[in-house]
Amino acid sequence: MTRSLPRTMQLAVTIIAATLGLSALAQAGPPLICHAIQIGQARSLPWTGEGWSGDGNYDVKNLAADTLAVLGPDTPVLVRMETLRRATIYARKDPRAAKELLTRLYNRATAAESAGQPEALAWFDAGYLVECYREWIGKDMPHMTDGLRLDSNPASGLDGYAWVEKAISLKGSDPQMEFAAALITIEGSPRDHRQHLQQAMAGAKSDPLLAQNLSSRFGGSNSPTMAELLERTPRAEN
């Protein structure tokens, strides 16, 4: 990736990096599914409490249909991220439901592509779910497979990050997608991670909910929000 930022934003990133530390999350655990994305009162899959509790009465057989119903064209990316996180946790209970959801999201993306109308959000959803599934039975969570064989992961061999990058390319500037890509690349390329995080922070001043999520993930509970940090950054020439 070869994107560049104005000097003002580069200075902001340097200050934030020194303050927060870009190399590690403020919260421990797999970054995509271990901690909730803050979405306010937006509609998502049924959920009770926080973390891994979910809704014990939820019928996982409805997972694909319910998830697709939430992931409409007007649904913000942050809500999509939280919905796919919840879907992944529910999918642990039923390998068939897990495969059905991924298949339907992938088919939606490829159908639009074949029709000559590629959809950024469709590729984002498929790619982000692949990366959630990778954490679902990955090296960081061997104790959370519920007895499933490791090769039962329907996303095995798929590159979700490449699909998320494709979505960003199709959509153009989208700080919330950049935030998603920054989470995906935490344990990947430091350069890609830094650039995605920079682009996400660049949009935080006009997106309070994104700023809140960036702060909670990278700043710790007692740190200023990203928007506040950017506001305090000395101005410089572009």
mmCIF file of C-alpha atoms in Angstrom:
data_model
loop_
_atom_site.group_PDB
_atom_site.id
_atom_site.type_symbol
_atom_site.label_atom_id
_atom_site.label_comp_id
_atom_site.label_asym_id
_atom_site.label_seq_id
_atom_site.Cartn_x
_atom_site.Cartn_y
_atom_site.Cartn_z
ATOM 1 C CA MET A 1 0.000 0.000 0.000
ATOM 2 C CA THR A 2 1.371 3.412 -0.957
ATOM 3 C CA ARG A 3 -0.986 5.932 0.587
ATOM 4 C CA SER A 4 0.427 9.113 2.083
ATOM 5 C CA LEU A 5 -0.964 11.553 4.631
ATOM 6 C CA PRO A 6 -0.581 15.321 5.001
ATOM 7 C CA ARG A 7 2.288 16.344 7.243
ATOM 8 C CA THR A 8 -0.186 17.436 9.918
ATOM 9 C CA MET A 9 -1.648 13.937 10.127
ATOM 10 C CA GLN A 10 1.778 12.309 10.017
ATOM 11 C CA LEU A 11 2.770 14.421 13.014
ATOM 12 C CA ALA A 12 -0.451 13.446 14.758
ATOM 13 C CA VAL A 13 0.282 9.779 14.157
ATOM 14 C CA THR A 14 3.781 10.173 15.578
ATOM 15 C CA ILE A 15 2.425 11.790 18.741
ATOM 16 C CA ILE A 16 -0.340 9.208 19.128
ATOM 17 C CA ALA A 17 2.115 6.375 18.519
ATOM 18 C CA ALA A 18 4.348 7.685 21.284
ATOM 19 C CA THR A 19 1.384 8.147 23.621
ATOM 20 C CA LEU A 20 -0.471 4.926 22.981
ATOM 21 C CA GLY A 21 1.982 2.504 21.429
ATOM 22 C CA LEU A 22 0.830 1.163 18.054
ATOM 23 C CA SER A 23 2.413 -2.254 18.435
ATOM 24 C CA ALA A 24 -0.110 -3.693 20.866
ATOM 25 C CA LEU A 25 -3.763 -3.508 21.732
ATOM 26 C CA ALA A 26 -4.848 -1.997 25.003
ATOM 27 C CA GLN A 27 -6.993 -5.107 25.418
ATOM 28 C CA ALA A 28 -5.625 -8.632 25.347
ATOM 29 C CA GLY A 29 -7.003 -11.453 23.231
ATOM 30 C CA PRO A 30 -7.764 -12.077 19.553
ATOM 31 C CA PRO A 31 -8.505 -8.582 18.201
ATOM 32 C CA LEU A 32 -11.470 -9.322 15.938
ATOM 33 C CA ILE A 33 -13.714 -11.416 18.130
ATOM 34 C CA CYS A 34 -12.547 -11.226 21.740
ATOM 35 C CA HIS A 35 -13.771 -7.669 22.327
ATOM 36 C CA ALA A 36 -17.001 -6.046 21.190
ATOM 37 C CA ILE A 37 -17.127 -3.215 18.689
ATOM 38 C CA GLN A 38 -19.035 -0.284 20.148
ATOM 39 C CA ILE A 39 -22.072 0.424 17.970
ATOM 40 C CA GLY A 40 -24.376 2.400 20.240
ATOM 41 C CA GLN A 41 -28.016 1.408 19.826
ATOM 42 C CA ALA A 42 -27.637 0.058 16.288
ATOM 43 C CA ARG A 43 -29.386 -3.200 15.389
ATOM 44 C CA SER A 44 -27.267 -6.344 15.239
ATOM 45 C CA LEU A 45 -27.673 -10.031 16.068
ATOM 46 C CA PRO A 46 -29.395 -10.808 19.404
ATOM 47 C CA TRP A 47 -26.977 -10.501 22.309
ATOM 48 C CA THR A 48 -27.007 -10.377 26.088
ATOM 49 C CA GLY A 49 -24.187 -9.045 28.189
ATOM 50 C CA GLU A 50 -20.686 -8.616 26.823
ATOM 51 C CA GLY A 51 -17.833 -10.761 25.617
ATOM 52 C CA TRP A 52 -18.660 -14.411 24.972
ATOM 53 C CA SER A 53 -22.074 -14.692 26.595
ATOM 54 C CA GLY A 54 -24.327 -14.125 23.597
ATOM 55 C CA ASP A 55 -27.976 -15.092 23.816
ATOM 56 C CA GLY A 56 -28.417 -18.616 25.099
ATOM 57 C CA ASN A 57 -31.833 -18.848 23.439
ATOM 58 C CA TYR A 58 -30.627 -17.886 19.968
ATOM 59 C CA ASP A 59 -31.337 -20.496 17.268
ATOM 60 C CA VAL A 60 -28.084 -20.838 15.321
ATOM 61 C CA LYS A 61 -29.945 -22.437 12.422
ATOM 62 C CA ASN A 62 -31.141 -18.929 11.558
ATOM 63 C CA LEU A 63 -27.629 -17.478 11.616
ATOM 64 C CA ALA A 64 -27.075 -16.931 7.891
ATOM 65 C CA ALA A 65 -30.502 -15.395 7.265
ATOM 66 C CA ASP A 66 -30.354 -13.197 10.364
ATOM 67 C CA THR A 67 -26.837 -11.988 9.628
ATOM 68 C CA LEU A 68 -27.625 -11.120 6.012
ATOM 69 C CA ALA A 69 -30.716 -9.255 7.170
ATOM 70 C CA VAL A 70 -28.527 -6.987 9.287
ATOM 71 C CA LEU A 71 -25.857 -6.491 6.617
ATOM 72 C CA GLY A 72 -27.907 -4.267 4.343
ATOM 73 C CA PRO A 73 -26.438 -1.583 2.076
ATOM 74 C CA ASP A 74 -27.036 1.178 4.633
ATOM 75 C CA THR A 75 -25.478 -0.622 7.602
ATOM 76 C CA PRO A 76 -22.310 1.140 8.840
ATOM 77 C CA VAL A 77 -19.052 -0.788 8.753
ATOM 78 C CA LEU A 78 -18.664 -0.746 12.544
ATOM 79 C CA VAL A 79 -22.052 -2.441 12.874
ATOM 80 C CA ARG A 80 -21.032 -4.974 10.243
ATOM 81 C CA MET A 81 -17.866 -5.736 12.226
ATOM 82 C CA GLU A 82 -19.778 -6.322 15.462
ATOM 83 C CA THR A 83 -22.443 -8.371 13.688
ATOM 84 C CA LEU A 84 -19.820 -10.622 12.096
ATOM 85 C CA ARG A 85 -18.049 -10.948 15.438
ATOM 86 C CA ARG A 86 -21.280 -12.135 17.048
ATOM 87 C CA ALA A 87 -22.006 -14.407 14.109
ATOM 88 C CA THR A 88 -18.595 -16.040 14.499
ATOM 89 C CA ILE A 89 -19.193 -16.753 18.161
ATOM 90 C CA TYR A 90 -22.585 -18.283 17.396
ATOM 91 C CA ALA A 91 -21.124 -20.241 14.472
ATOM 92 C CA ARG A 92 -18.800 -22.086 16.856
ATOM 93 C CA LYS A 93 -21.856 -24.065 17.940
ATOM 94 C CA ASP A 94 -22.697 -25.406 14.490
ATOM 95 C CA PRO A 95 -20.136 -26.063 11.706
ATOM 96 C CA ARG A 96 -22.940 -26.265 9.143
ATOM 97 C CA ALA A 97 -24.221 -22.827 10.102
ATOM 98 C CA ALA A 98 -20.663 -21.506 9.917
ATOM 99 C CA LYS A 99 -20.188 -22.862 6.402
ATOM 100 C CA GLU A 100 -23.585 -21.647 5.221
ATOM 101 C CA LEU A 101 -22.926 -18.098 6.370
ATOM 102 C CA LEU A 102 -19.537 -17.870 4.713
ATOM 103 C CA THR A 103 -20.832 -19.459 1.517
ATOM 104 C CA ARG A 104 -23.730 -17.012 1.256
ATOM 105 C CA LEU A 105 -21.535 -13.985 1.874
ATOM 106 C CA TYR A 106 -18.974 -15.175 -0.673
ATOM 107 C CA ASN A 107 -21.648 -15.970 -3.250
ATOM 108 C CA ARG A 108 -23.171 -12.520 -2.769
ATOM 109 C CA ALA A 109 -19.827 -10.875 -3.458
ATOM 110 C CA THR A 110 -18.957 -12.994 -6.482
ATOM 111 C CA ALA A 111 -22.438 -12.699 -8.000
ATOM 112 C CA ALA A 112 -22.188 -8.905 -7.994
ATOM 113 C CA GLU A 113 -18.678 -9.166 -9.423
ATOM 114 C CA SER A 114 -19.843 -11.468 -12.222
ATOM 115 C CA ALA A 115 -22.636 -9.025 -13.046
ATOM 116 C CA GLY A 116 -20.065 -6.299 -13.551
ATOM 117 C CA GLN A 117 -21.161 -4.414 -10.427
ATOM 118 C CA PRO A 118 -18.645 -5.299 -7.685
ATOM 119 C CA GLU A 119 -19.868 -4.311 -4.242
ATOM 120 C CA ALA A 120 -17.367 -3.063 -1.710
ATOM 121 C CA LEU A 121 -19.514 -3.968 1.303
ATOM 122 C CA ALA A 122 -20.109 -7.501 0.031
ATOM 123 C CA TRP A 123 -16.364 -8.122 -0.291
ATOM 124 C CA PHE A 124 -15.788 -6.516 3.097
ATOM 125 C CA ASP A 125 -18.317 -8.778 4.807
ATOM 126 C CA ALA A 126 -16.895 -11.940 3.260
ATOM 127 C CA GLY A 127 -13.313 -10.942 4.008
ATOM 128 C CA TYR A 128 -13.931 -9.837 7.571
ATOM 129 C CA LEU A 129 -15.805 -13.052 8.346
ATOM 130 C CA VAL A 130 -12.902 -15.108 6.964
ATOM 131 C CA GLU A 131 -10.519 -13.320 9.314
ATOM 132 C CA CYS A 132 -12.915 -13.777 12.247
ATOM 133 C CA TYR A 133 -13.075 -17.480 11.473
ATOM 134 C CA ARG A 134 -9.282 -17.603 11.339
ATOM 135 C CA GLU A 135 -9.164 -16.394 14.950
ATOM 136 C CA TRP A 136 -12.081 -18.649 15.869
ATOM 137 C CA ILE A 137 -9.952 -21.800 15.730
ATOM 138 C CA GLY A 138 -6.533 -20.217 15.341
ATOM 139 C CA LYS A 139 -3.422 -20.574 17.440
ATOM 140 C CA ASP A 140 -4.676 -18.039 19.982
ATOM 141 C CA MET A 141 -7.857 -19.971 20.765
ATOM 142 C CA PRO A 142 -7.205 -23.733 20.707
ATOM 143 C CA HIS A 143 -9.358 -24.136 23.812
ATOM 144 C CA MET A 144 -12.429 -22.578 22.181
ATOM 145 C CA THR A 145 -13.107 -24.985 19.350
ATOM 146 C CA ASP A 146 -15.904 -26.822 21.187
ATOM 147 C CA GLY A 147 -14.505 -30.157 20.102
ATOM 148 C CA LEU A 148 -14.479 -29.285 16.399
ATOM 149 C CA ARG A 149 -11.586 -30.532 14.328
ATOM 150 C CA LEU A 150 -9.212 -27.744 13.362
ATOM 151 C CA ASP A 151 -9.718 -28.495 9.678
ATOM 152 C CA SER A 152 -13.449 -27.916 10.038
ATOM 153 C CA ASN A 153 -12.870 -24.181 9.595
ATOM 154 C CA PRO A 154 -14.698 -23.332 6.348
ATOM 155 C CA ALA A 155 -12.385 -20.335 5.845
ATOM 156 C CA SER A 156 -9.255 -22.479 5.722
ATOM 157 C CA GLY A 157 -6.997 -21.400 2.855
ATOM 158 C CA LEU A 158 -8.884 -18.147 2.190
ATOM 159 C CA ASP A 159 -7.317 -14.683 2.417
ATOM 160 C CA GLY A 160 -9.904 -12.438 4.016
ATOM 161 C CA TYR A 161 -7.509 -9.531 4.322
ATOM 162 C CA ALA A 162 -7.127 -9.423 0.538
ATOM 163 C CA TRP A 163 -10.918 -9.165 0.208
ATOM 164 C CA VAL A 164 -11.045 -6.362 2.772
ATOM 165 C CA GLU A 165 -8.334 -4.530 0.827
ATOM 166 C CA LYS A 166 -10.385 -5.049 -2.330
ATOM 167 C CA ALA A 167 -13.382 -3.536 -0.543
ATOM 168 C CA ILE A 168 -11.320 -0.504 0.497
ATOM 169 C CA SER A 169 -10.131 -0.084 -3.086
ATOM 170 C CA LEU A 170 -13.682 -0.264 -4.416
ATOM 171 C CA LYS A 171 -15.142 2.030 -1.760
ATOM 172 C CA GLY A 172 -12.410 4.614 -1.744
ATOM 173 C CA SER A 173 -11.743 6.487 1.471
ATOM 174 C CA ASP A 174 -13.500 4.655 4.332
ATOM 175 C CA PRO A 175 -11.932 5.125 7.780
ATOM 176 C CA GLN A 176 -14.123 2.446 9.375
ATOM 177 C CA MET A 177 -12.896 -0.137 6.857
ATOM 178 C CA GLU A 178 -9.360 1.040 7.559
ATOM 179 C CA PHE A 179 -9.979 0.402 11.262
ATOM 180 C CA ALA A 180 -11.097 -3.128 10.432
ATOM 181 C CA ALA A 181 -7.970 -3.683 8.333
ATOM 182 C CA ALA A 182 -5.818 -2.303 11.159
ATOM 183 C CA LEU A 183 -7.253 -4.923 13.529
ATOM 184 C CA ILE A 184 -6.683 -7.681 10.969
ATOM 185 C CA THR A 185 -3.023 -6.720 10.477
ATOM 186 C CA ILE A 186 -2.055 -6.370 14.135
ATOM 187 C CA GLU A 187 -0.044 -9.579 13.880
ATOM 188 C CA GLY A 188 0.751 -9.144 10.193
ATOM 189 C CA SER A 189 2.827 -6.569 8.352
ATOM 190 C CA PRO A 190 3.748 -3.680 10.686
ATOM 191 C CA ARG A 191 3.818 -1.337 7.697
ATOM 192 C CA ASP A 192 0.320 -2.290 6.536
ATOM 193 C CA HIS A 193 -0.987 -2.121 10.094
ATOM 194 C CA ARG A 194 0.456 1.346 10.617
ATOM 195 C CA GLN A 195 -0.912 2.677 7.332
ATOM 196 C CA HIS A 196 -4.406 1.307 7.964
ATOM 197 C CA LEU A 197 -4.367 2.758 11.457
ATOM 198 C CA GLN A 198 -3.244 6.140 10.142
ATOM 199 C CA GLN A 199 -6.096 6.207 7.643
ATOM 200 C CA ALA A 200 -8.579 5.224 10.347
ATOM 201 C CA MET A 201 -7.339 7.987 12.627
ATOM 202 C CA ALA A 202 -7.583 10.472 9.782
ATOM 203 C CA GLY A 203 -11.358 9.931 9.778
ATOM 204 C CA ALA A 204 -11.787 9.881 13.545
ATOM 205 C CA LYS A 205 -12.231 13.642 13.915
ATOM 206 C CA SER A 206 -15.495 13.512 11.974
ATOM 207 C CA ASP A 207 -16.640 10.112 13.304
ATOM 208 C CA PRO A 208 -17.052 10.084 17.105
ATOM 209 C CA LEU A 209 -17.990 6.403 17.260
ATOM 210 C CA LEU A 210 -14.898 5.425 15.284
ATOM 211 C CA ALA A 211 -12.790 7.603 17.578
ATOM 212 C CA GLN A 212 -14.338 5.862 20.578
ATOM 213 C CA ASN A 213 -13.492 2.423 19.162
ATOM 214 C CA LEU A 214 -9.951 3.465 18.260
ATOM 215 C CA SER A 215 -9.398 4.813 21.744
ATOM 216 C CA SER A 216 -10.777 1.729 23.489
ATOM 217 C CA ARG A 217 -8.711 -0.625 21.327
ATOM 218 C CA PHE A 218 -5.441 1.250 21.222
ATOM 219 C CA GLY A 219 -5.584 3.810 23.999
ATOM 220 C CA GLY A 220 -6.823 2.130 27.136
ATOM 221 C CA SER A 221 -9.766 3.172 29.260
ATOM 222 C CA ASN A 222 -7.997 6.159 30.821
ATOM 223 C CA SER A 223 -6.584 7.636 27.610
ATOM 224 C CA PRO A 224 -8.085 10.530 25.655
ATOM 225 C CA THR A 225 -10.115 9.642 22.596
ATOM 226 C CA MET A 226 -8.377 9.653 19.239
ATOM 227 C CA ALA A 227 -10.350 12.725 18.258
ATOM 228 C CA GLU A 228 -9.108 14.568 21.352
ATOM 229 C CA LEU A 229 -5.523 13.570 20.648
ATOM 230 C CA LEU A 230 -5.775 14.726 17.067
ATOM 231 C CA GLU A 231 -7.339 18.016 18.174
ATOM 232 C CA ARG A 232 -4.395 18.634 20.485
ATOM 233 C CA THR A 233 -1.833 17.974 17.745
ATOM 234 C CA PRO A 234 0.128 21.079 16.709
ATOM 235 C CA ARG A 235 -0.740 22.296 13.243
ATOM 236 C CA ALA A 236 1.855 21.973 10.509
ATOM 237 C CA GLU A 237 2.014 22.721 6.824
ATOM 238 C CA ASN A 238 0.744 20.012 4.455
#
